[in-house]
XYZ file of C-alpha atoms in Angstrom:
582
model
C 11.180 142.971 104.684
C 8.867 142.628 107.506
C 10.063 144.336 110.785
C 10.248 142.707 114.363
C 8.927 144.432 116.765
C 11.030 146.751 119.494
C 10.741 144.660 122.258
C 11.979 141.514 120.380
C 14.893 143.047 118.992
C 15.789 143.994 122.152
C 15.197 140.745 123.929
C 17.603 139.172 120.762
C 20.124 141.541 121.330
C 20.008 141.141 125.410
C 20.919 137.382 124.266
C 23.333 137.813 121.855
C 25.358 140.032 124.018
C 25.070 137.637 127.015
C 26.032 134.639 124.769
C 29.119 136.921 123.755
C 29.812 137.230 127.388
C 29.321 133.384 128.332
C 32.056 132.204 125.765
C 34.658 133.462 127.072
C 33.872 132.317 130.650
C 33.575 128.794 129.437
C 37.037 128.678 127.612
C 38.676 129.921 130.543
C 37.244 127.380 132.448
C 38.011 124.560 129.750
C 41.567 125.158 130.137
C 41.805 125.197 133.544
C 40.256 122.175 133.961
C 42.472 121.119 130.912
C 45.575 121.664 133.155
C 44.210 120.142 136.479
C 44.044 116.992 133.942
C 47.292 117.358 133.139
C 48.587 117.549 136.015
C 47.141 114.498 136.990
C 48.181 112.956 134.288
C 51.734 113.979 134.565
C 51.569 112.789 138.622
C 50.481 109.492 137.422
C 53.405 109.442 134.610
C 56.081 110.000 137.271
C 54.869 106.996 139.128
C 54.594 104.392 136.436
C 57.714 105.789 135.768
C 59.392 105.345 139.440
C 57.473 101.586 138.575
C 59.616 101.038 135.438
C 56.629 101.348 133.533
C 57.754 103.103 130.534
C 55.502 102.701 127.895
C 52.910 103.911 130.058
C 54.926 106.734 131.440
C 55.607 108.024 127.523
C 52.054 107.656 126.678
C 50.551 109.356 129.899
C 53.705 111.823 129.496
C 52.229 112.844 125.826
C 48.396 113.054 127.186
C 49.510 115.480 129.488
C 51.631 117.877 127.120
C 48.853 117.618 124.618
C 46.183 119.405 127.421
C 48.975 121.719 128.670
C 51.896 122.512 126.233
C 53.293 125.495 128.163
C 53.596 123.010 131.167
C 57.735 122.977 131.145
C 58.142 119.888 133.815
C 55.895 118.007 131.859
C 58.242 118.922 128.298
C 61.600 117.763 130.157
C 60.372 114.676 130.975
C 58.753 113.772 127.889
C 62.020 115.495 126.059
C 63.721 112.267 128.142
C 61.704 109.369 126.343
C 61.518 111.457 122.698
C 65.350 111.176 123.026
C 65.803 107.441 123.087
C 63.109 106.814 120.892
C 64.969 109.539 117.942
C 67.971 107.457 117.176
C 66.862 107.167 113.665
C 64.219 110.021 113.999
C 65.440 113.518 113.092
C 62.066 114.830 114.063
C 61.802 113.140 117.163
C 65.336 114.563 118.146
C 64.167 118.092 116.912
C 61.130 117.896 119.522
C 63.228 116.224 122.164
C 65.783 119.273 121.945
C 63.271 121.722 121.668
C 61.065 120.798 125.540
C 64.322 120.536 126.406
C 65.687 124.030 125.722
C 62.261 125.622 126.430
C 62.878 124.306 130.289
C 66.247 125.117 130.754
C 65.020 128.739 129.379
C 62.822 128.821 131.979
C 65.076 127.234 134.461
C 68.516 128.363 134.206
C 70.158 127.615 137.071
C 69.325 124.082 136.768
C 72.486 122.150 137.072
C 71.287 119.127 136.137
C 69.168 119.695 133.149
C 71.223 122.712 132.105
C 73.885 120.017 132.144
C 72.133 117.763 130.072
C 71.024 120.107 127.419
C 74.943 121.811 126.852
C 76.363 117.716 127.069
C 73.862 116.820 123.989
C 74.346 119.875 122.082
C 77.879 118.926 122.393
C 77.451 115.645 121.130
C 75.700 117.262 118.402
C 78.088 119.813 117.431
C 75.890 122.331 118.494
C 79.085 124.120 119.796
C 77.957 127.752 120.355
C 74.710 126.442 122.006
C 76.945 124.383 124.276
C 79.417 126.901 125.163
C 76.308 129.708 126.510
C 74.815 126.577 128.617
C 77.704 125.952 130.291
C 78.487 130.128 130.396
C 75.084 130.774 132.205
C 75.602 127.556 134.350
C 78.865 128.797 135.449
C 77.387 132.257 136.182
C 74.884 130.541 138.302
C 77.411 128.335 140.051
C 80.708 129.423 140.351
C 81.930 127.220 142.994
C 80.973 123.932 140.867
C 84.108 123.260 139.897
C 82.899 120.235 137.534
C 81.101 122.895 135.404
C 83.445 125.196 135.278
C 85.995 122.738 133.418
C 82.702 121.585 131.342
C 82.857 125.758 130.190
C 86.729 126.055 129.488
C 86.669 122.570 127.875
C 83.447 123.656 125.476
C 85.705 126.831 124.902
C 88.571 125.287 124.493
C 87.588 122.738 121.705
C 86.935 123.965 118.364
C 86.879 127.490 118.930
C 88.572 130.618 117.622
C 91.496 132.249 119.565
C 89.759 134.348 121.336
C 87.586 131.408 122.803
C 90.996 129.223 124.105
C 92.207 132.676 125.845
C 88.635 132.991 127.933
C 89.467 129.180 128.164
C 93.027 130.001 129.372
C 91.585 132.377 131.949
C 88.593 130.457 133.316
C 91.396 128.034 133.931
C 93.451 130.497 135.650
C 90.614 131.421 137.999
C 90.269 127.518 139.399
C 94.293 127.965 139.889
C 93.596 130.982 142.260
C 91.113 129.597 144.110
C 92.619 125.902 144.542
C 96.044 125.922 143.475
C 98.192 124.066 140.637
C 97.434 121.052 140.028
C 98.904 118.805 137.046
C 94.779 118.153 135.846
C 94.382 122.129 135.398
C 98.208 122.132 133.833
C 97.739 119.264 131.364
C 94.134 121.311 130.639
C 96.228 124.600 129.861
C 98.833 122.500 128.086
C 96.277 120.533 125.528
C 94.963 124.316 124.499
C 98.405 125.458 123.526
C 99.363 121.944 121.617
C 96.788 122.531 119.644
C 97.862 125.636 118.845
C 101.506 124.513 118.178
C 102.987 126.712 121.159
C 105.748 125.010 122.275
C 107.007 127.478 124.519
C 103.894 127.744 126.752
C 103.923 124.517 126.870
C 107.561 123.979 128.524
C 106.243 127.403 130.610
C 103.366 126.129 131.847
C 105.334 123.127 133.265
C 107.763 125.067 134.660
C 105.322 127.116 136.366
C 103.945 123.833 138.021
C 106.985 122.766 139.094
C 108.025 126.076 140.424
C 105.194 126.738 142.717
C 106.281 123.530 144.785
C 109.929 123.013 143.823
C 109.537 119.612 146.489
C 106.523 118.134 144.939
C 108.021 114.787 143.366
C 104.852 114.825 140.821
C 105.560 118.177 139.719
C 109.390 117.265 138.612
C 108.231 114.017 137.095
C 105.598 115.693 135.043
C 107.232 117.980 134.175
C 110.600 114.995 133.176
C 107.574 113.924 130.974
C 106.822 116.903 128.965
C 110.349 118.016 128.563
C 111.231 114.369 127.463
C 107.959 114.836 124.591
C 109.753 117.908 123.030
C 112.914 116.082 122.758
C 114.832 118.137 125.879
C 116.309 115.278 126.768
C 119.374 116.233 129.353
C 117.004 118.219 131.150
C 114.168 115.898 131.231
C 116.475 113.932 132.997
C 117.782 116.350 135.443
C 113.830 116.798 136.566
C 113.397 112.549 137.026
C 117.124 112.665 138.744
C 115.476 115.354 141.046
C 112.692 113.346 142.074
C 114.519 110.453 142.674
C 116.502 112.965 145.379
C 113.489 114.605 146.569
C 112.255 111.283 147.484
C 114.676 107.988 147.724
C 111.405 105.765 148.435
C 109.230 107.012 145.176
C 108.455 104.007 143.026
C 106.662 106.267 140.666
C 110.128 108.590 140.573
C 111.964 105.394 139.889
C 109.357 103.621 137.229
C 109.179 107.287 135.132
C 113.354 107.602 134.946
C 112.887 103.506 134.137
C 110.750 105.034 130.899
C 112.771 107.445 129.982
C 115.840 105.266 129.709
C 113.486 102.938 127.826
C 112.587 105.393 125.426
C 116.487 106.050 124.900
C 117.148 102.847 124.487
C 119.357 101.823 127.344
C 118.248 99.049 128.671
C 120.520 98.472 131.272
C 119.302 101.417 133.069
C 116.195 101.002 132.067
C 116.601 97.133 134.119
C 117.734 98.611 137.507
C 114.976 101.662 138.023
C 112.500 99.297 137.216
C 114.044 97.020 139.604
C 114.620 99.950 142.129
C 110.771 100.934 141.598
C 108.920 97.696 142.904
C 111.630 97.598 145.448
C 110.013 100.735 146.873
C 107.314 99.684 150.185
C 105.361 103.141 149.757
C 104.460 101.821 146.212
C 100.582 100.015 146.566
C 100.565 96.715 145.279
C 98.054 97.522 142.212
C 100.964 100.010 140.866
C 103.090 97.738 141.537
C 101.304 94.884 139.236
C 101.019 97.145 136.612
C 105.105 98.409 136.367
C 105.379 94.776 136.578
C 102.806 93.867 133.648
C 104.332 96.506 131.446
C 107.699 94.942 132.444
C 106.756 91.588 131.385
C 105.184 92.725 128.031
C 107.614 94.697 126.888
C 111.275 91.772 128.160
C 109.251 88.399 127.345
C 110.682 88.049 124.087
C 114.351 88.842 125.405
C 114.894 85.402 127.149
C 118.256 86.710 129.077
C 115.759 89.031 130.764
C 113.380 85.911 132.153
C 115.776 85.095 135.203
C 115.335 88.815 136.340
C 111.467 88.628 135.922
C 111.804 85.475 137.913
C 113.819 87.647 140.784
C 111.438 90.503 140.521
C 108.376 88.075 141.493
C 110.667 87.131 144.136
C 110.769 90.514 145.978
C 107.032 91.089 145.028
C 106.324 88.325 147.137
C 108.562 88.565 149.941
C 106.967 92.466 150.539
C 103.849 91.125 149.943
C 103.535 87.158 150.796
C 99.938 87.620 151.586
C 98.840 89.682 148.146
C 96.937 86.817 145.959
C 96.930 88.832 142.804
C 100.948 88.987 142.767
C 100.737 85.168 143.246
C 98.378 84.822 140.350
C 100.427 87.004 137.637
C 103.407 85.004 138.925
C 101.478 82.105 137.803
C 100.584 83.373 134.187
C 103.726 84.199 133.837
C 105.140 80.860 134.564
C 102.380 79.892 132.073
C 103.958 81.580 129.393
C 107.386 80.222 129.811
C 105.741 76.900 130.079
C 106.935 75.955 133.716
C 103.562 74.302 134.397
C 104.731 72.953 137.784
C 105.653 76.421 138.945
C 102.693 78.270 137.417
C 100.214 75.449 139.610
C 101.960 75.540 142.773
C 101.651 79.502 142.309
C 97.979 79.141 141.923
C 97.826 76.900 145.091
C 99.128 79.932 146.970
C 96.587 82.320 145.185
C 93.785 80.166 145.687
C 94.672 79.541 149.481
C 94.733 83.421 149.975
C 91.524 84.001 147.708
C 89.555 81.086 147.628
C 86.847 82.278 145.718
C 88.385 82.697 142.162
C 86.767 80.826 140.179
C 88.967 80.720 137.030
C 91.754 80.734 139.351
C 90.117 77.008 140.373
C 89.841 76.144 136.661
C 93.429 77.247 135.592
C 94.940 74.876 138.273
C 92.866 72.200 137.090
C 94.349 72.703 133.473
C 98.179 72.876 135.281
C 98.141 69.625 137.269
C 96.577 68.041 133.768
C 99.346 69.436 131.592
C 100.950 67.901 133.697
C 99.978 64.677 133.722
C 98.996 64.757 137.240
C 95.415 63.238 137.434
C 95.175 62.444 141.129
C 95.731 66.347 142.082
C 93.558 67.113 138.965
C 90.864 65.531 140.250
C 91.612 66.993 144.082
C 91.053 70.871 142.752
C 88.085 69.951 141.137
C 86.451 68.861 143.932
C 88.279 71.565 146.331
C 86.536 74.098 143.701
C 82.954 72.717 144.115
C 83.732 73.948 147.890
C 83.134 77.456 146.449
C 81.424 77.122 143.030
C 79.532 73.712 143.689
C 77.415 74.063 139.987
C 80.464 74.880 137.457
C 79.525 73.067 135.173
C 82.703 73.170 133.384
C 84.177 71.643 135.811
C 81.875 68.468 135.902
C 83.104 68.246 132.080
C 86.716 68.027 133.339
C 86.002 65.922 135.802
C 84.429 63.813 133.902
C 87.311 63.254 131.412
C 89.620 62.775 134.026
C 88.011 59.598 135.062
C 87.879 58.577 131.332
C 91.657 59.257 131.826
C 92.063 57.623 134.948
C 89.920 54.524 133.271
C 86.901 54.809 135.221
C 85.127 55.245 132.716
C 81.136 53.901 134.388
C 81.999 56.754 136.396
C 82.337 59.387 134.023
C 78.911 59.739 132.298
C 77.458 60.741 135.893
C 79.790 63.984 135.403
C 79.202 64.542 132.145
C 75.355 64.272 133.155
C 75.819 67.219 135.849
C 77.706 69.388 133.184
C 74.596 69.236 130.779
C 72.360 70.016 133.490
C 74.316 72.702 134.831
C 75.206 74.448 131.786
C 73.653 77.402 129.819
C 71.280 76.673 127.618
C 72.982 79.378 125.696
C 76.777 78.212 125.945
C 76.347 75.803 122.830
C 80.370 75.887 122.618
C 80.301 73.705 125.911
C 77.456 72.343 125.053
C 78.888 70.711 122.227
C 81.997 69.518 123.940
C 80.143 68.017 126.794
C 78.511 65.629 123.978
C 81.865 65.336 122.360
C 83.261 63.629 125.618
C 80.227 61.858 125.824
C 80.918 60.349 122.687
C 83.931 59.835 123.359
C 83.111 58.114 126.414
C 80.527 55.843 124.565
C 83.067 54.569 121.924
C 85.924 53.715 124.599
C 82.963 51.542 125.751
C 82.256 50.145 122.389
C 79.110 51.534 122.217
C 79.652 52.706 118.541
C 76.095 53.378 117.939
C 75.578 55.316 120.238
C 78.831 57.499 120.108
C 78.409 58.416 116.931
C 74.633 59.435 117.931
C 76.196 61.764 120.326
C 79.184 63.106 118.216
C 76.336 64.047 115.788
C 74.431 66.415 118.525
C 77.796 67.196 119.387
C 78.568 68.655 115.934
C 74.802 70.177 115.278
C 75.610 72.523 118.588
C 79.006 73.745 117.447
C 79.618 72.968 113.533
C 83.147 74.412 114.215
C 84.031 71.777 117.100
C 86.753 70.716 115.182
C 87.777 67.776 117.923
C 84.527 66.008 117.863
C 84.885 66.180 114.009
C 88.234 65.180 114.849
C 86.933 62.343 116.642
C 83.861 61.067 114.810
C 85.890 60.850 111.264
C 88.513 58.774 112.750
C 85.935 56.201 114.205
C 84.062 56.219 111.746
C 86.846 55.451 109.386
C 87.946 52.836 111.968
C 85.000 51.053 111.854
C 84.938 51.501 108.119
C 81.782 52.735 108.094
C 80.302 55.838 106.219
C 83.573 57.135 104.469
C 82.138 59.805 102.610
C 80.621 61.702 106.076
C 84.523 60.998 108.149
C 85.864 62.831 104.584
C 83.642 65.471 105.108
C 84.282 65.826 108.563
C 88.427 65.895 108.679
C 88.441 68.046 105.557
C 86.286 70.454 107.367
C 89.080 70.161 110.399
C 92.145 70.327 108.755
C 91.157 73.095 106.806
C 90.399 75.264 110.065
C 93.312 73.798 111.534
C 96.053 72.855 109.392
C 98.956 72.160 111.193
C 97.155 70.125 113.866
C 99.133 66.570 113.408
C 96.541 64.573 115.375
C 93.831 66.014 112.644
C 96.278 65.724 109.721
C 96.726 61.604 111.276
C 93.249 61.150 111.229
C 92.882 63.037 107.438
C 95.323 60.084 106.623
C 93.620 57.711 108.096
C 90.389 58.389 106.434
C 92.386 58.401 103.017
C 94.031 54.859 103.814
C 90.556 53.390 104.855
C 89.005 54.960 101.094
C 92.347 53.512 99.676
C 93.296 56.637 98.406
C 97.120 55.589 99.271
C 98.927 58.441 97.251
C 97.059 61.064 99.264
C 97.648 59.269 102.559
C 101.217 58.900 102.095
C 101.382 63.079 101.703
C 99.312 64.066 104.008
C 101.118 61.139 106.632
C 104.694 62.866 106.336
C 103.087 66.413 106.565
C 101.827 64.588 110.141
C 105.514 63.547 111.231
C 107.267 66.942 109.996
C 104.630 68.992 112.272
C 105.520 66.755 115.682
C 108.040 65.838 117.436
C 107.020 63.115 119.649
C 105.825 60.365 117.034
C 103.226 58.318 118.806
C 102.376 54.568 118.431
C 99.504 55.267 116.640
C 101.196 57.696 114.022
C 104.213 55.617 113.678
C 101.934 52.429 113.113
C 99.616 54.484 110.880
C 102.417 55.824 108.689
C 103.724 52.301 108.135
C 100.409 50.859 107.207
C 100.154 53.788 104.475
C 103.952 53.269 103.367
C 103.152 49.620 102.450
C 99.733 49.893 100.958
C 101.568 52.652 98.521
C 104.248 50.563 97.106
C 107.335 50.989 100.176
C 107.273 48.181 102.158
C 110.689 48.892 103.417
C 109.711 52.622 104.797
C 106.713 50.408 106.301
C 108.887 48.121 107.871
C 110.879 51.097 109.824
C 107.719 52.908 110.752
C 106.467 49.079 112.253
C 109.862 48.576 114.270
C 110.032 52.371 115.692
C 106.296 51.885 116.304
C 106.974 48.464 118.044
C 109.759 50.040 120.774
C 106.947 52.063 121.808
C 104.722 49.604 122.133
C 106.455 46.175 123.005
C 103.220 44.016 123.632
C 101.422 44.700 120.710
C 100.826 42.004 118.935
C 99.780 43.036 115.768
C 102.862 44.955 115.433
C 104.791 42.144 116.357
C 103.199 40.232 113.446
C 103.371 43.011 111.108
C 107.662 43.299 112.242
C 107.899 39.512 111.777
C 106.343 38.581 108.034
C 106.909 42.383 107.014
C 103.601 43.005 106.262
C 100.391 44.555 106.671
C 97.814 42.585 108.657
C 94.054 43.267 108.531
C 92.279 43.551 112.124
């Protein structure tokens, strides 16, 4: 091999060793610069992010870890978006957890990330991991109460014995520092019914009630638990105590009212409720709710509704100026169907609370229940005071000048509704065409009705009215038999003991002169209703004669005819006993 002279080796080695010497330099300065970019980058993620930018946030988030990895604010808040996106991503949930972790390594005492970490490790039965979090939190913050139950509960759940006593003490500590309290009691007292120990459970109440003999709460929690284990006399003797302790206590009086309940005297169990909402240092909202509980638990025991009635009574003569009590009074009414009472108990709502909306609607549906059209009509247009585009309340409004016979007037309504509405709400939708239709026929504007009970339909297949409807013109016009069979079949099946759809379902079979059919499904119509109309009456004649009973025909004619004195087709039909066509 040929040699190189001195002087070049040298001058190649000189090189070499200064290359050697470069390289490192150049690294060091790549990754420096490789973090200034990141930082950047993660300044710039934090503001799309303040921007609701997301996507951009999560992709500028990742640009950043991938330059600087050790970078720990830059993992938590990356950690943040890997978390929603890992619902169905175990991998994704892996990472998430992991930027997570490495930051609350590195920042312990960080309540609110700490926090976050030891809630989702929870969720992910991570227990041990959860239960040195929440340790090392509470280390760090002693006086944060809210961790410091987050630590006894994570020791309390799940764990061995050993864990529920540290639980037990931790526990203990916060009673040192704040004093009992029945939260920290019922804490103590869920740790030793899971482990079956009755007595410490009965202690630990008595300890409670001991440290402030005069505390009314104390006696009545402690009525409660003694009551759960079946210690009945003395459960008592605690509620009797609170009554003492404080005469005016509606909670005293409302937790003896349960306990008689529970026994099964009812009697007793009448006058502490009674006694309870009788109390003025109740508040109102406790109040409603004895009084809901009340009403759930006596509607079906009608010798109880006069009391209910007399309970409302005193309600509102404490609190005459309390819309809420005026409103349940209402729904109440509601459900013993005293319409009048339930409306003029809205008035008195709404004039306290004007803006309730379905407070408006509801007293719209009373005074038409009622039959009362003219103060149907008032509320609506009282209500457009406050909600001036309900657009369910154009609908209504609308039919009640169909009602009223106006009917020119009504599409204008009905008009309002549509353009008011939802796109979404196809359920109204559909019943704002319905009326429409409705409208259109009353007119005799068949074509056109049926046009609209069709778009009526297509929005809500299960409108089982405009079915209703459209079948029984249909078959009244005698037109397209097989669609009004369709239509009523579909109705009667979702609603089978409607009579006005099981009338129409007759109809329909008369008008295909499928008499057999129409003559059973025409007595299932008068069996389910008690107030035969015209119509039905007249209808179940018609059916009687075409199927061979002219006599039965003859009685439905005559009852029909009392109803109706002045029509003259049922005259005729009364007169030569026998059915007339139209």
């Amino acid at each position: 091999m040929k040699q190189l002279p001195v002087l070049i080796l040298t001058i190649l080695t000189l090189g070499a060793i200064s290359v050697m010497a470069k390289s490192p330099r150049n690294s060091d300065l790549r990754a420096q610069e490789d973090i200034r970019k990141a930082d950047y980058i993660y300044l710039e993620a934090l503001r799309a992010k303040s921007q609701g930018q997301h996507d951009a946030a999560y992709s500028l988030l990742q640009r950043a870890s991938e330059l600087n990895g050790a970078d720990k604010d830059v993992g938590v808040e990356l950690s943040l978006y890997l978390l929603r996106l890992s619902e169905t991503d175990s991998t994704l949930l892996d990472r998430s957890m992991g930027l997570l972790r490495d930051y609350v390594e590195a920042n312990p005492a960080d309540k609110y990330y700490g926090g976050r970490y030891a809630m989702l490790n929870e969720q992910l039965l991570n227990r041990k991991e959860a239960v040195r979090t929440w340790e090392r939190l509470h280390t760090y913050h002693p006086e944060e109460l809210e961790i410091t139950y987050r630590y006894a509960n994570a020791l309390g759940q799940g764990g061995d014995e050993a864990d529920r006593d540290r639980a037990i003490a931790v526990y203990d500590s916060v009673e040192i520092a704040e004093g009992k309290s029945i939260p920290l009691t019922t804490k103590k007292i869920q740790i030793f019914f899971a482990r079956q120990d009755t007595a410490s459970i009965l202690g630990e109440a008595d300890r409670l009630r001991e440290s402030s003999p005069k505390n009314v709460e104390f006696q009545v929690f402690s009525g409660d638990i003694y009551s759960m284990f079946g210690e009945k006399d003395k459960a008592k003797a605690f509620y009797d105590a609170a009554c003492e302790l404080d005469p005016s206590s509606g909670v005293a009086y409302y937790s003896r009212a349960q306990f008689y309940n529970s026994l099964g005297d009812s009697a007793a169990f009448n006058r502490e409720v009674f006694q309870a909402l009788q109390q003025k240092s109740l508040d109102v909202e406790t109040k409603l709710a004895i009084l809901r509980s009340y009403i759930q638990q006596m509607y079906n025991d009608s010798t109880q509704l006069p009391r209910i009635g007399k309970l409302f009574d005193v309600l509102i003569d404490q609190h005459p100026h309390e819309a809420d009590i005026h409103a349940l009074y209402a729904r109440y009414l509601i459900l013993t169907k005293d319409y009048a009472g339930a409306a003029e108990q809205t008035e008195r709502a709404l004039d306290l609370d004007p803006a309730d909306q379905e407070g408006w609607e509801m007293l719209t549906s009373l005074y038409l229940q009622e039959e009362k059209l003219d103060k149907a009509m008032a509320a609506v247009k009282r209500s457009f005071r406050y909600y001036p585009e309900n657009a369910h309340q154009y609908l209504v409004l609308g039919s009640i000048l169909d009602q009223k016979g106006e009917r020119e007037k009504a599409p204008v309504e009905y008009a309002r509704a549509l353009e008011l509405i939802d796109s979404a709400d196809t359920k109204t939708i559909s019943r704002i065409y319905g009326a429409m239709g409705d409208n259109l026929y009353a007119r005799q504007l068949a074509d056109s009705a049926f046009v609209l009970y069709q778009k009526s339909i297509l929005y809500d297949p299960e409108n089982y009215m405009a079915l209703n409807n459209c079948a029984y013109y249909l078959a009244c016009e005698g037109r397209d038999l097989d669609k009004a069979l369709s239509m009523i079949e579909t109705a009667s099946a979702a609603e089978p003991d409607n009579a006005t759809t099981l009338d129409t379902y007759a109809w329909v079979l008369f008008k295909r002169k499928d008499y057999a059919k129409a003559h059973e499904i025409i007595d299932r119509t008068m069996e389910l209703t008690d107030e035969r109309s015209e119509e039905i009456l007249e209808h179940a004649g018609d059916i009687y004669f075409m199927d061979g009973d002219p006599d039965g025909a003859l009685e439905f004619w005559k009852e029909a005819l009392k109803l109706d004195p002045k029509n003259e087709l049922l005259q005729r039909k009364v007169k030569h006993k026998t059915y007339f066509f139209k």
